[in-house]
């Protein structure tokens, strides 16, 4: 069974890191209710959901994806690019310790899990404001001996690589070409987000179903026209903190 590790919404979420979005009031209670709905969707899709406790001093803790990169063989604890987020990794490392051999990105490397898009044995890593070349080099040194190919992709127009491109099944990638150059993804079937929904490229593929924010109905239609199954979730309050659907879980065995 796929295990989905999540982390509760922090009461201090309104003080989250923001890069591209303007700060607006965030109601942690609304965010927590939406997060619980997201966890229910993961459970309905067959996951065992394990929620780690949040921390009032870690506003972005709910975005647990950024703290680790997990394969069948290894868990790599990241060194998030935002200094405020580095303490988030402590409880995540403790939770993953019994489940995988553990490695960790070391200074001066930085790496956010949101920059890591794994498709089979190919791992695309965004070089972004959060992930630097040394972090990518360290990840490659850990994964390539295990048979993975690591490819660096420049990311300048959005927060993370997976803000702009995610896997949605088979060889299909959902992409916003205005936020990332499509050239590194030649050979994949590219599904473009709808022009009116630039943030829709962050989708979570789980058990053959694409989990997508309900804010993106035009892109949902496009995915369904491709024969893909879509499960919508309302994550509008989490989106105010620049979070999407990939960033709220770590998956093991997906
Ligand atoms: C941050 O800026 O780090 C958080 N406010 C949002 C992180 C979203 N993470 C992700 O999409 N992987």
Coordinates of N, CA and C and ligand atoms in Angstrom, one line a residue:
X1 N 0.8 -1.2 0.0 CA 0.0 0.0 0.0 C 0.9 1.3 0.0
X2 N 0.5 2.3 -0.8 CA 1.2 3.5 -0.8 C 1.0 4.2 0.6
X3 N 2.1 4.7 1.1 CA 2.0 5.5 2.3 C 2.2 7.0 1.9
X4 N 1.3 7.8 2.4 CA 1.4 9.2 2.2 C 1.6 9.9 3.5
X5 N 2.8 10.5 3.6 CA 3.1 11.2 4.9 C 2.7 12.7 4.7
X6 N 1.9 13.2 5.6 CA 1.5 14.6 5.5 C 1.9 15.3 6.8
X7 N 1.7 16.6 6.9 CA 2.0 17.3 8.1 C 0.9 18.4 8.3
X8 N 0.4 18.5 9.5 CA -0.7 19.4 9.8 C -0.4 20.9 9.4
X9 N -1.4 21.6 9.2 CA -1.3 23.1 9.0 C -0.9 23.8 10.2
X10 N 0.1 24.6 10.1 CA 0.6 25.4 11.2 C -0.3 26.6 11.6
X11 N -0.5 26.9 12.8 CA -1.3 28.0 13.2 C -0.7 29.3 12.7
X12 N 0.6 29.3 12.4 CA 1.3 30.5 11.9 C 1.4 30.5 10.4
X13 N 0.6 29.8 9.7 CA 0.7 29.7 8.2 C 0.7 31.0 7.5
X14 N 0.0 32.0 8.1 CA -0.1 33.3 7.4 C 1.3 34.0 7.3
X15 N 2.3 33.5 8.1 CA 3.6 34.1 8.0 C 4.5 33.2 7.0
X16 N 3.9 32.5 6.1 CA 4.6 31.6 5.2 C 5.6 32.4 4.3
X17 N 6.5 31.7 3.7 CA 7.3 32.2 2.6 C 6.5 32.5 1.4
X18 N 6.7 33.6 0.7 CA 6.0 34.0 -0.5 C 7.1 34.5 -1.5
X19 N 6.9 34.1 -2.7 CA 7.9 34.5 -3.8 C 7.2 35.2 -4.9
X20 N 6.1 34.7 -5.4 CA 5.4 35.3 -6.5 C 4.1 35.9 -6.2
X21 N 3.5 35.3 -5.1 CA 2.1 35.8 -4.8 C 2.2 36.9 -3.8
X22 N 1.2 37.8 -3.9 CA 1.0 38.9 -2.9 C 0.5 38.3 -1.6
X23 N 1.0 38.8 -0.5 CA 0.5 38.3 0.8 C -1.0 38.7 1.0
X24 N -1.8 37.7 1.4 CA -3.2 38.0 1.7 C -3.5 37.2 3.0
X25 N -4.6 37.6 3.7 CA -4.9 36.9 4.9 C -5.1 35.4 4.6
X26 N -4.6 34.6 5.5 CA -4.8 33.1 5.4 C -5.5 32.7 6.7
X27 N -6.6 31.9 6.6 CA -7.3 31.4 7.8 C -6.8 30.0 8.0
X28 N -6.0 29.8 9.1 CA -5.4 28.4 9.3 C -6.5 27.4 9.5
X29 N -7.6 27.8 10.0 CA -8.7 26.8 10.2 C -9.3 26.4 8.9
X30 N -9.5 27.3 8.0 CA -9.9 26.9 6.6 C -8.9 26.1 5.9
X31 N -7.6 26.5 6.0 CA -6.6 25.7 5.4 C -6.5 24.3 6.0
X32 N -6.7 24.2 7.3 CA -6.7 22.8 7.9 C -7.9 22.0 7.4
X33 N -9.0 22.6 7.3 CA -10.2 21.8 6.8 C -10.0 21.4 5.4
X34 N -9.4 22.2 4.5 CA -9.1 21.8 3.1 C -8.0 20.7 3.1
X35 N -7.1 20.9 4.0 CA -6.0 19.9 4.1 C -6.6 18.5 4.5
X36 N -7.5 18.5 5.4 CA -8.1 17.3 5.8 C -8.9 16.7 4.6
X37 N -9.5 17.5 3.8 CA -10.2 17.0 2.6 C -9.2 16.4 1.6
X38 N -8.1 17.0 1.5 CA -7.0 16.5 0.6 C -6.6 15.1 1.1
X39 N -6.4 15.0 2.5 CA -6.0 13.7 3.0 C -7.0 12.7 2.8
X40 N -8.3 13.1 2.9 CA -9.4 12.1 2.6 C -9.3 11.6 1.1
X41 N -9.0 12.5 0.2 CA -8.9 12.1 -1.2 C -7.7 11.1 -1.3
X42 N -6.6 11.4 -0.7 CA -5.5 10.4 -0.8 C -5.9 9.1 -0.2
X43 N -6.6 9.1 0.9 CA -7.1 7.8 1.5 C -8.1 7.1 0.5
X44 N -9.0 7.9 -0.1 CA -9.9 7.2 -1.0 C -9.2 6.6 -2.2
X45 N -8.0 7.2 -2.6 CA -7.3 6.7 -3.7 C -6.3 5.5 -3.2
X46 N -6.5 5.1 -2.0 CA -5.8 3.9 -1.6 C -4.6 4.1 -0.7
X47 N -4.3 5.3 -0.3 CA -3.1 5.6 0.5 C -3.4 5.3 2.0
X48 N -2.4 4.9 2.7 CA -2.4 5.0 4.2 C -1.8 6.3 4.5
X49 N -2.6 7.2 5.1 CA -2.2 8.6 5.4 C -1.6 8.6 6.8
X50 N -0.4 9.1 6.9 CA 0.2 9.3 8.2 C 0.5 10.7 8.4
X51 N -0.2 11.4 9.3 CA 0.1 12.9 9.5 C 1.0 13.1 10.6
X52 N 2.1 13.9 10.3 CA 3.0 14.3 11.3 C 2.5 15.6 12.0
X53 N 2.8 15.7 13.3 CA 2.3 16.9 14.0 C 3.0 18.2 13.4
X54 N 2.2 19.3 13.4 CA 2.8 20.5 12.9 C 3.5 21.2 14.0
X55 N 4.0 22.4 13.7 CA 4.8 23.2 14.7 C 4.4 24.7 14.5
X56 N 4.1 25.3 15.6 CA 3.7 26.8 15.5 C 4.8 27.7 15.0
X57 N 6.0 27.2 15.1 CA 7.2 28.0 14.6 C 7.6 27.7 13.2
X58 N 6.8 26.8 12.5 CA 7.2 26.5 11.1 C 5.9 26.7 10.2
X59 N 5.8 28.0 9.7 CA 4.6 28.3 9.0 C 4.3 27.5 7.8
X60 N 5.4 27.0 7.1 CA 5.3 26.2 5.9 C 5.3 24.7 6.0
X61 N 5.2 24.3 7.3 CA 5.5 22.8 7.5 C 4.5 21.9 6.8
X62 N 3.3 22.4 6.5 CA 2.3 21.6 5.7 C 2.9 21.1 4.4
X63 N 3.8 21.9 3.8 CA 4.3 21.7 2.5 C 5.5 20.7 2.5
X64 N 5.2 19.5 3.0 CA 6.2 18.5 3.4 C 7.0 18.0 2.2
X65 N 6.4 18.1 1.0 CA 7.2 17.6 -0.1 C 8.6 18.1 -0.2
X66 N 8.7 19.4 0.2 CA 10.0 20.1 0.0 C 11.1 19.5 0.9
X67 N 10.8 18.7 1.9 CA 11.7 18.3 2.9 C 12.5 17.0 2.6
X68 N 12.0 16.2 1.5 CA 12.6 14.9 1.3 C 12.4 14.5 -0.2
X69 N 13.3 13.7 -0.7 CA 13.1 13.1 -2.0 C 13.2 11.6 -1.8
X70 N 12.1 10.9 -2.1 CA 12.0 9.5 -1.7 C 12.0 8.6 -3.0
X71 N 12.8 7.6 -3.0 CA 12.7 6.6 -4.1 C 12.5 5.2 -3.3
X72 N 12.4 4.2 -4.1 CA 12.2 2.8 -3.5 C 13.4 2.5 -2.6
X73 N 14.6 3.0 -3.0 CA 15.8 2.6 -2.4 C 16.3 3.5 -1.3
X74 N 15.9 4.8 -1.2 CA 16.6 5.8 -0.4 C 15.6 6.9 -0.1
X75 N 15.9 7.6 1.0 CA 15.2 8.9 1.3 C 16.3 9.9 1.5
X76 N 16.2 11.0 0.6 CA 17.2 12.0 0.7 C 16.5 13.2 1.5
X77 N 17.1 13.5 2.6 CA 16.5 14.7 3.4 C 17.1 15.9 2.7
X78 N 16.3 16.9 2.4 CA 16.7 18.0 1.6 C 17.3 19.1 2.6
X79 N 17.9 20.1 1.9 CA 18.3 21.3 2.7 C 17.5 22.4 2.0
X80 N 16.3 22.7 2.5 CA 15.4 23.7 1.7 C 16.1 25.0 1.5
X81 N 15.8 25.6 0.3 CA 16.4 26.9 -0.1 C 16.1 28.0 0.8
X82 N 14.9 28.0 1.4 CA 14.5 29.1 2.3 C 15.0 28.7 3.7
X83 N 15.8 29.5 4.3 CA 16.4 29.2 5.6 C 15.3 28.9 6.7
X84 N 14.2 29.6 6.6 CA 13.1 29.5 7.6 C 12.5 28.1 7.5
X85 N 12.8 27.4 6.4 CA 12.1 26.0 6.3 C 13.1 24.9 6.7
X86 N 14.3 25.2 6.9 CA 15.3 24.1 7.2 C 14.9 23.3 8.4
X87 N 14.4 23.9 9.5 CA 14.1 23.0 10.7 C 13.0 22.0 10.4
X88 N 12.2 22.2 9.3 CA 11.1 21.3 9.0 C 11.6 19.9 8.8
X89 N 12.9 19.7 8.4 CA 13.3 18.4 8.0 C 13.5 17.5 9.2
X90 N 13.6 18.0 10.5 CA 14.0 17.2 11.6 C 13.0 16.1 11.8
X91 N 11.7 16.4 12.0 CA 10.7 15.4 12.3 C 10.5 14.5 11.0
X92 N 10.7 15.0 9.9 CA 10.5 14.2 8.6 C 11.6 13.1 8.6
X93 N 12.8 13.5 8.9 CA 13.9 12.5 8.9 C 13.6 11.4 10.0
X94 N 13.1 11.8 11.1 CA 12.8 10.8 12.2 C 11.7 9.9 11.7
X95 N 10.7 10.4 10.9 CA 9.6 9.6 10.4 C 10.1 8.6 9.3
X96 N 11.0 9.1 8.5 CA 11.5 8.3 7.4 C 12.6 7.2 7.8
X97 N 13.2 7.5 8.9 CA 14.3 6.6 9.4 C 14.0 5.1 9.3
X98 N 12.8 4.7 9.9 CA 12.5 3.3 9.8 C 12.1 2.8 8.5
X99 N 11.9 3.7 7.5 CA 11.3 3.2 6.2 C 12.2 3.1 5.1
X100 N 13.3 3.9 5.2 CA 14.3 3.9 4.1 C 15.7 4.2 4.6
X101 N 16.8 3.7 4.0 CA 18.1 4.3 4.3 C 18.0 5.8 4.1
X102 N 18.7 6.6 4.9 CA 18.6 8.0 4.9 C 19.9 8.6 4.4
X103 N 19.8 9.6 3.5 CA 21.0 10.5 3.1 C 20.5 11.9 3.3
X104 N 21.4 12.9 3.2 CA 21.0 14.3 3.4 C 21.8 15.2 2.6
X105 N 21.2 16.2 2.0 CA 21.9 17.2 1.3 C 22.7 18.1 2.3
X106 N 23.9 18.4 1.9 CA 24.8 19.1 2.8 C 25.1 20.5 2.3
X107 N 25.4 21.5 3.2 CA 25.8 22.8 2.7 C 27.0 22.7 1.8
X108 N 27.2 23.5 0.8 CA 26.3 24.7 0.5 C 25.2 24.3 -0.4
X109 N 24.9 23.0 -0.6 CA 23.8 22.6 -1.4 C 22.5 23.0 -0.9
X110 N 21.5 23.4 -1.7 CA 20.1 23.5 -1.3 C 19.3 22.8 -2.3
X111 N 18.2 22.2 -1.8 CA 17.3 21.4 -2.7 C 15.9 21.5 -2.0
X112 N 14.9 21.8 -2.8 CA 13.5 21.6 -2.4 C 12.8 20.5 -3.2
X113 N 12.1 19.6 -2.5 CA 11.5 18.5 -3.2 C 10.5 18.9 -4.3
X114 N 10.0 20.2 -4.2 CA 9.1 20.7 -5.2 C 9.8 20.8 -6.6
X115 N 11.2 20.8 -6.5 CA 11.9 20.9 -7.8 C 12.3 19.6 -8.4
X116 N 11.8 18.5 -7.8 CA 12.3 17.2 -8.2 C 11.1 16.4 -8.8
X117 N 11.2 16.2 -10.1 CA 10.1 15.5 -10.9 C 10.7 14.2 -11.3
X118 N 10.2 13.1 -10.8 CA 10.7 11.8 -11.1 C 9.7 11.1 -12.1
X119 N 10.2 10.7 -13.2 CA 9.4 9.9 -14.2 C 10.1 8.6 -14.5
X120 N 9.7 7.6 -13.8 CA 10.5 6.3 -14.0 C 11.9 6.5 -13.4
X121 N 12.9 6.2 -14.2 CA 14.3 6.3 -13.7 C 14.9 7.6 -14.1
X122 N 14.1 8.5 -14.6 CA 14.7 9.8 -15.0 C 14.2 10.8 -13.9
X123 N 15.1 11.6 -13.4 CA 14.8 12.6 -12.4 C 15.2 14.0 -12.9
X124 N 14.1 14.8 -13.2 CA 14.4 16.2 -13.6 C 14.4 17.0 -12.3
X125 N 15.4 17.9 -12.3 CA 15.5 18.7 -11.1 C 15.7 20.2 -11.5
X126 N 14.7 21.0 -11.0 CA 14.8 22.4 -11.3 C 15.9 23.1 -10.6
X127 N 16.7 23.9 -11.3 CA 17.6 24.8 -10.7 C 16.9 26.1 -10.6
X128 N 16.6 26.5 -9.3 CA 15.6 27.5 -9.1 C 16.1 28.5 -8.0
X129 N 15.2 29.4 -7.5 CA 15.6 30.2 -6.4 C 15.9 29.3 -5.2
X130 N 15.3 28.1 -5.1 CA 15.4 27.3 -3.9 C 16.4 26.2 -4.0
X131 N 16.7 25.7 -5.2 CA 17.5 24.6 -5.5 C 18.7 25.0 -6.3
X132 N 19.9 24.8 -5.7 CA 21.1 25.3 -6.4 C 21.9 24.1 -7.1
X133 N 22.9 24.5 -7.9 CA 23.6 23.5 -8.7 C 24.3 22.5 -7.8
X134 N 24.8 22.9 -6.6 CA 25.4 22.0 -5.7 C 24.4 21.0 -5.2
X135 N 23.2 21.4 -4.9 CA 22.2 20.5 -4.4 C 21.9 19.5 -5.4
X136 N 21.8 19.9 -6.7 CA 21.5 19.0 -7.8 C 22.7 18.0 -8.0
X137 N 23.9 18.5 -7.9 CA 25.1 17.6 -8.0 C 25.0 16.5 -6.9
X138 N 24.7 17.0 -5.6 CA 24.7 16.0 -4.5 C 23.6 14.9 -4.8
X139 N 22.4 15.4 -5.3 CA 21.3 14.5 -5.5 C 21.7 13.5 -6.6
X140 N 22.4 14.0 -7.6 CA 22.8 13.1 -8.7 C 23.8 12.1 -8.2
X141 N 24.7 12.5 -7.3 CA 25.7 11.6 -6.8 C 25.1 10.5 -5.9
X142 N 23.9 10.8 -5.3 CA 23.2 9.8 -4.5 C 22.4 8.9 -5.4
X143 N 21.7 9.4 -6.4 CA 20.8 8.6 -7.2 C 21.4 7.9 -8.4
X144 N 22.4 8.5 -9.0 CA 22.9 7.9 -10.3 C 23.5 6.5 -10.0
X145 N 24.1 6.2 -8.9 CA 24.6 4.9 -8.7 C 23.5 3.9 -8.5
X146 N 22.3 4.4 -8.2 CA 21.1 3.5 -8.1 C 20.4 3.3 -9.4
X147 N 20.9 3.9 -10.5 CA 20.4 3.6 -11.8 C 19.4 4.7 -12.3
X148 N 19.4 5.9 -11.6 CA 18.6 7.0 -12.1 C 19.5 7.9 -12.9
X149 N 18.8 8.6 -13.8 CA 19.5 9.7 -14.6 C 19.0 11.0 -14.1
X150 N 19.8 11.9 -13.7 CA 19.4 13.2 -13.1 C 19.7 14.3 -14.1
X151 N 18.7 15.1 -14.5 CA 18.8 16.1 -15.5 C 18.4 17.5 -14.8
X152 N 19.3 18.4 -14.9 CA 19.0 19.8 -14.4 C 18.2 20.6 -15.4
X153 N 17.2 21.3 -14.9 CA 16.3 22.1 -15.8 C 16.2 23.5 -15.2
X154 N 16.5 24.6 -15.9 CA 16.5 25.9 -15.4 C 15.0 26.3 -15.1
X155 N 14.8 26.9 -13.9 CA 13.5 27.4 -13.5 C 13.6 28.8 -13.0
X156 N 13.0 29.7 -13.8 CA 13.1 31.2 -13.4 C 11.8 31.8 -13.2
X157 N 10.7 31.3 -13.9 CA 9.5 32.0 -14.0 C 8.5 31.6 -12.9
X158 N 8.8 30.6 -12.1 CA 7.9 30.1 -11.0 C 8.7 29.6 -9.9
X159 N 8.0 29.2 -8.8 CA 8.7 28.8 -7.6 C 9.5 27.5 -7.8
X160 N 8.9 26.5 -8.2 CA 9.6 25.2 -8.3 C 9.3 24.6 -9.7
X161 N 10.1 23.6 -10.1 CA 9.9 22.9 -11.3 C 8.5 22.4 -11.4
X162 N 8.0 21.8 -10.3 CA 6.7 21.1 -10.3 C 5.6 22.2 -10.3
X163 N 5.9 23.5 -10.1 CA 4.9 24.5 -10.4 C 4.5 24.5 -11.9
X164 N 5.5 24.1 -12.7 CA 5.3 24.2 -14.1 C 5.1 22.9 -14.9
X165 N 5.5 21.8 -14.3 CA 5.3 20.5 -15.0 C 5.2 19.4 -14.0
X166 N 4.3 18.5 -14.3 CA 4.1 17.3 -13.4 C 3.7 16.1 -14.3
X167 N 3.9 14.9 -13.8 CA 3.5 13.7 -14.5 C 2.1 13.4 -14.2
X168 N 1.3 13.1 -15.3 CA -0.1 12.8 -15.1 C -0.5 11.4 -15.6
X169 N 0.5 10.5 -15.9 CA 0.1 9.2 -16.3 C 0.8 8.7 -17.5
X170 N 1.3 7.5 -17.5 CA 2.0 7.0 -18.7 C 3.2 7.9 -19.1
X171 N 3.2 8.4 -20.3 CA 4.3 9.3 -20.7 C 3.7 10.7 -20.8
X172 N 2.6 11.0 -20.2 CA 2.0 12.3 -20.3 C 2.5 13.2 -19.1
X173 N 2.9 14.4 -19.5 CA 3.2 15.5 -18.6 C 2.3 16.7 -18.8
X174 N 1.8 17.2 -17.7 CA 1.0 18.4 -17.7 C 1.9 19.6 -17.5
X175 N 1.9 20.6 -18.4 CA 2.9 21.6 -18.5 C 2.4 23.0 -18.8
X176 N 3.0 24.0 -18.2 CA 2.8 25.4 -18.5 C 4.1 25.8 -19.2
X177 N 4.1 25.9 -20.5 CA 5.3 26.2 -21.3 C 5.7 27.7 -21.1
X178 N 4.9 28.5 -20.5 CA 5.3 29.9 -20.3 C 6.2 29.9 -19.0
X179 N 6.1 28.9 -18.2 CA 6.9 28.9 -17.0 C 8.2 28.0 -17.1
X180 N 8.2 27.1 -18.0 CA 9.4 26.2 -18.2 C 9.5 25.9 -19.6
X181 N 10.8 25.8 -20.1 CA 11.1 25.4 -21.5 C 10.7 24.0 -21.6
X182 N 10.0 23.7 -22.7 CA 9.5 22.3 -22.9 C 10.6 21.4 -23.5
X183 N 11.7 22.0 -24.0 CA 12.7 21.2 -24.7 C 13.3 20.0 -23.9
X184 N 13.5 20.1 -22.5 CA 14.0 19.0 -21.8 C 13.1 17.8 -21.7
X185 N 11.8 18.1 -22.1 CA 10.8 17.0 -22.0 C 10.4 16.4 -23.3
X186 N 11.2 16.6 -24.3 CA 11.0 16.1 -25.6 C 10.8 14.5 -25.5
X187 N 9.9 14.0 -26.2 CA 9.6 12.6 -26.2 C 8.5 12.2 -25.3
X188 N 8.1 13.2 -24.4 CA 6.9 12.9 -23.5 C 5.7 13.5 -24.3
X189 N 4.5 13.0 -23.9 CA 3.2 13.6 -24.4 C 2.9 14.8 -23.5
X190 N 2.9 15.9 -24.1 CA 2.7 17.1 -23.3 C 1.3 17.6 -23.4
X191 N 0.7 17.8 -22.2 CA -0.7 18.3 -22.1 C -0.5 19.7 -21.6
X192 N -1.0 20.7 -22.3 CA -0.8 22.1 -21.9 C -1.9 22.5 -20.9
X193 N -1.5 23.2 -19.9 CA -2.6 23.8 -19.0 C -3.4 24.8 -19.9
X194 N -4.6 25.1 -19.4 CA -5.4 26.1 -20.1 C -4.8 27.5 -19.8
X195 N -4.8 28.3 -20.9 CA -4.2 29.6 -20.8 C -4.7 30.4 -19.6
X196 N -5.9 30.2 -19.2 CA -6.5 31.0 -18.1 C -6.1 30.4 -16.7
X197 N -5.4 29.3 -16.7 CA -5.1 28.6 -15.5 C -3.6 28.3 -15.4
X198 N -2.7 29.3 -15.3 CA -1.3 29.0 -15.4 C -0.8 28.1 -14.2
X199 N -1.4 28.2 -13.1 CA -0.9 27.4 -11.9 C -1.4 26.0 -11.9
X200 N -2.1 25.6 -13.0 CA -2.7 24.2 -13.0 C -1.8 23.1 -13.2
X201 N -0.5 23.4 -13.6 CA 0.4 22.3 -13.9 C 0.8 21.5 -12.7
X202 N 0.6 22.0 -11.5 CA 0.9 21.2 -10.4 C -0.2 20.2 -10.0
X203 N -0.1 19.0 -10.5 CA -1.1 17.9 -10.3 C -0.3 16.8 -9.7
X204 N -1.1 16.0 -8.9 CA -0.5 14.8 -8.2 C -1.1 13.5 -8.8
X205 N -0.2 12.7 -9.3 CA -0.7 11.4 -9.9 C -0.6 10.4 -8.8
X206 N -1.8 9.7 -8.6 CA -1.9 8.8 -7.5 C -2.8 7.6 -8.0
X207 N -2.3 6.4 -8.0 CA -3.1 5.2 -8.4 C -3.8 5.5 -9.7
X208 N -3.2 6.1 -10.7 CA -3.8 6.3 -12.0 C -4.8 7.4 -12.0
X209 N -4.9 8.2 -10.9 CA -5.8 9.3 -10.9 C -5.0 10.6 -10.7
X210 N -5.5 11.6 -11.4 CA -4.8 12.9 -11.3 C -5.6 13.8 -10.3
X211 N -4.9 14.1 -9.2 CA -5.5 14.9 -8.1 C -5.2 16.4 -8.6
X212 N -6.2 17.2 -8.7 CA -6.1 18.5 -9.3 C -6.9 19.5 -8.5
X213 N -6.4 20.7 -8.2 CA -7.2 21.7 -7.5 C -8.5 22.0 -8.3
X214 N -9.6 22.2 -7.6 CA -10.9 22.5 -8.2 C -10.9 23.8 -8.9
X215 N -9.9 24.6 -8.6 CA -9.8 26.0 -9.2 C -9.5 25.9 -10.7
X216 N -9.3 24.7 -11.3 CA -8.8 24.6 -12.7 C -9.7 23.8 -13.6
X217 N -11.0 24.2 -13.7 CA -11.9 23.3 -14.5 C -11.5 23.2 -16.0
X218 N -11.0 24.2 -16.6 CA -10.6 24.1 -18.0 C -9.5 23.0 -18.2
X219 N -8.5 23.1 -17.3 CA -7.4 22.1 -17.4 C -8.0 20.7 -17.1
X220 N -8.9 20.6 -16.1 CA -9.5 19.3 -15.8 C -10.2 18.8 -17.1
X221 N -10.9 19.6 -17.8 CA -11.5 19.1 -19.0 C -10.5 18.6 -20.0
X222 N -9.4 19.3 -20.1 CA -8.4 18.8 -21.1 C -7.8 17.5 -20.7
X223 N -7.6 17.3 -19.4 CA -7.1 16.0 -18.9 C -8.1 14.9 -19.2
X224 N -9.4 15.2 -18.9 CA -10.4 14.2 -19.1 C -10.5 13.8 -20.6
X225 N -10.4 14.9 -21.4 CA -10.4 14.6 -22.9 C -9.3 13.7 -23.3
X226 N -8.2 13.7 -22.6 CA -7.1 12.7 -22.9 C -7.3 11.3 -22.3
X227 N -8.5 11.2 -21.7 CA -8.8 9.9 -21.1 C -8.3 9.7 -19.7
X228 N -7.8 10.8 -19.1 CA -7.3 10.7 -17.7 C -8.4 10.9 -16.7
X229 N -8.3 10.1 -15.6 CA -9.2 10.2 -14.5 C -8.8 11.4 -13.6
X230 N -9.7 12.2 -13.2 CA -9.3 13.4 -12.3 C -10.1 13.4 -11.0
X231 N -9.5 13.7 -9.9 CA -10.1 13.8 -8.6 C -9.8 15.3 -8.2
X232 N -10.9 16.1 -8.1 CA -10.7 17.5 -7.7 C -10.7 17.6 -6.2
X233 N -9.8 18.6 -5.7 CA -9.8 19.0 -4.3 C -9.8 20.5 -4.2
X234 N -10.4 21.0 -3.2 CA -10.4 22.5 -3.0 C -9.2 22.8 -2.0
X235 N -8.2 23.4 -2.6 CA -7.0 23.8 -1.8 C -6.8 25.3 -1.9
X236 N -7.8 26.1 -2.1 CA -7.7 27.5 -2.4 C -7.0 28.2 -1.2
X237 N -7.2 27.8 0.0 CA -6.5 28.6 1.1 C -5.0 28.2 1.2
X238 N -4.7 27.0 0.9 CA -3.3 26.6 0.8 C -2.6 27.3 -0.4
X239 N -3.3 27.5 -1.5 CA -2.8 28.2 -2.6 C -2.3 29.6 -2.3
X240 N -3.0 30.2 -1.3 CA -2.6 31.6 -0.9 C -1.1 31.6 -0.4
X241 N -0.7 30.4 0.1 CA 0.7 30.3 0.6 C 1.6 29.7 -0.5
X242 N 1.1 29.7 -1.8 CA 1.9 29.2 -2.9 C 2.1 27.7 -2.8
X243 N 1.2 27.0 -2.2 CA 1.2 25.6 -2.1 C 0.2 24.9 -3.1
X244 N 0.6 23.8 -3.6 CA -0.3 23.1 -4.6 C -0.6 21.7 -4.0
X245 N -0.9 20.8 -4.9 CA -1.3 19.4 -4.5 C -0.1 18.5 -4.3
X246 N 1.0 18.7 -5.1 CA 2.1 17.8 -4.8 C 2.8 18.1 -3.5
X247 N 2.7 19.3 -3.1 CA 3.6 19.7 -2.0 C 3.1 19.3 -0.6
X248 N 1.9 18.8 -0.5 CA 1.3 18.5 0.8 C 1.5 17.0 1.2
X249 N 2.3 16.2 0.4 CA 2.5 14.9 0.9 C 3.9 14.4 0.4
X250 N 4.4 13.4 1.1 CA 5.5 12.6 0.6 C 5.0 11.2 0.4
X251 N 5.2 10.6 -0.8 CA 4.7 9.3 -1.1 C 5.7 8.2 -1.0
X252 N 5.4 7.1 -0.4 CA 6.3 6.0 -0.4 C 5.6 4.8 -1.1
X253 N 6.2 4.2 -2.1 CA 5.6 3.1 -2.8 C 4.5 3.4 -3.8
X254 N 4.5 4.7 -4.2 CA 3.5 5.1 -5.2 C 3.9 4.5 -6.6
Ligands
LIG1 C1 7.3 28.3 0.2 O1 7.4 29.3 -0.4 O2 8.2 27.5 0.5 C2 5.9 27.8 0.6 N1 5.1 29.0 1.0 C3 5.2 27.1 -0.5 C4 5.9 25.8 -0.8 C5 5.2 25.0 -1.9 N2 5.9 23.8 -2.1 C6 5.8 23.1 -3.2 O3 5.0 23.4 -4.1 N3 6.5 22.0 -3.3

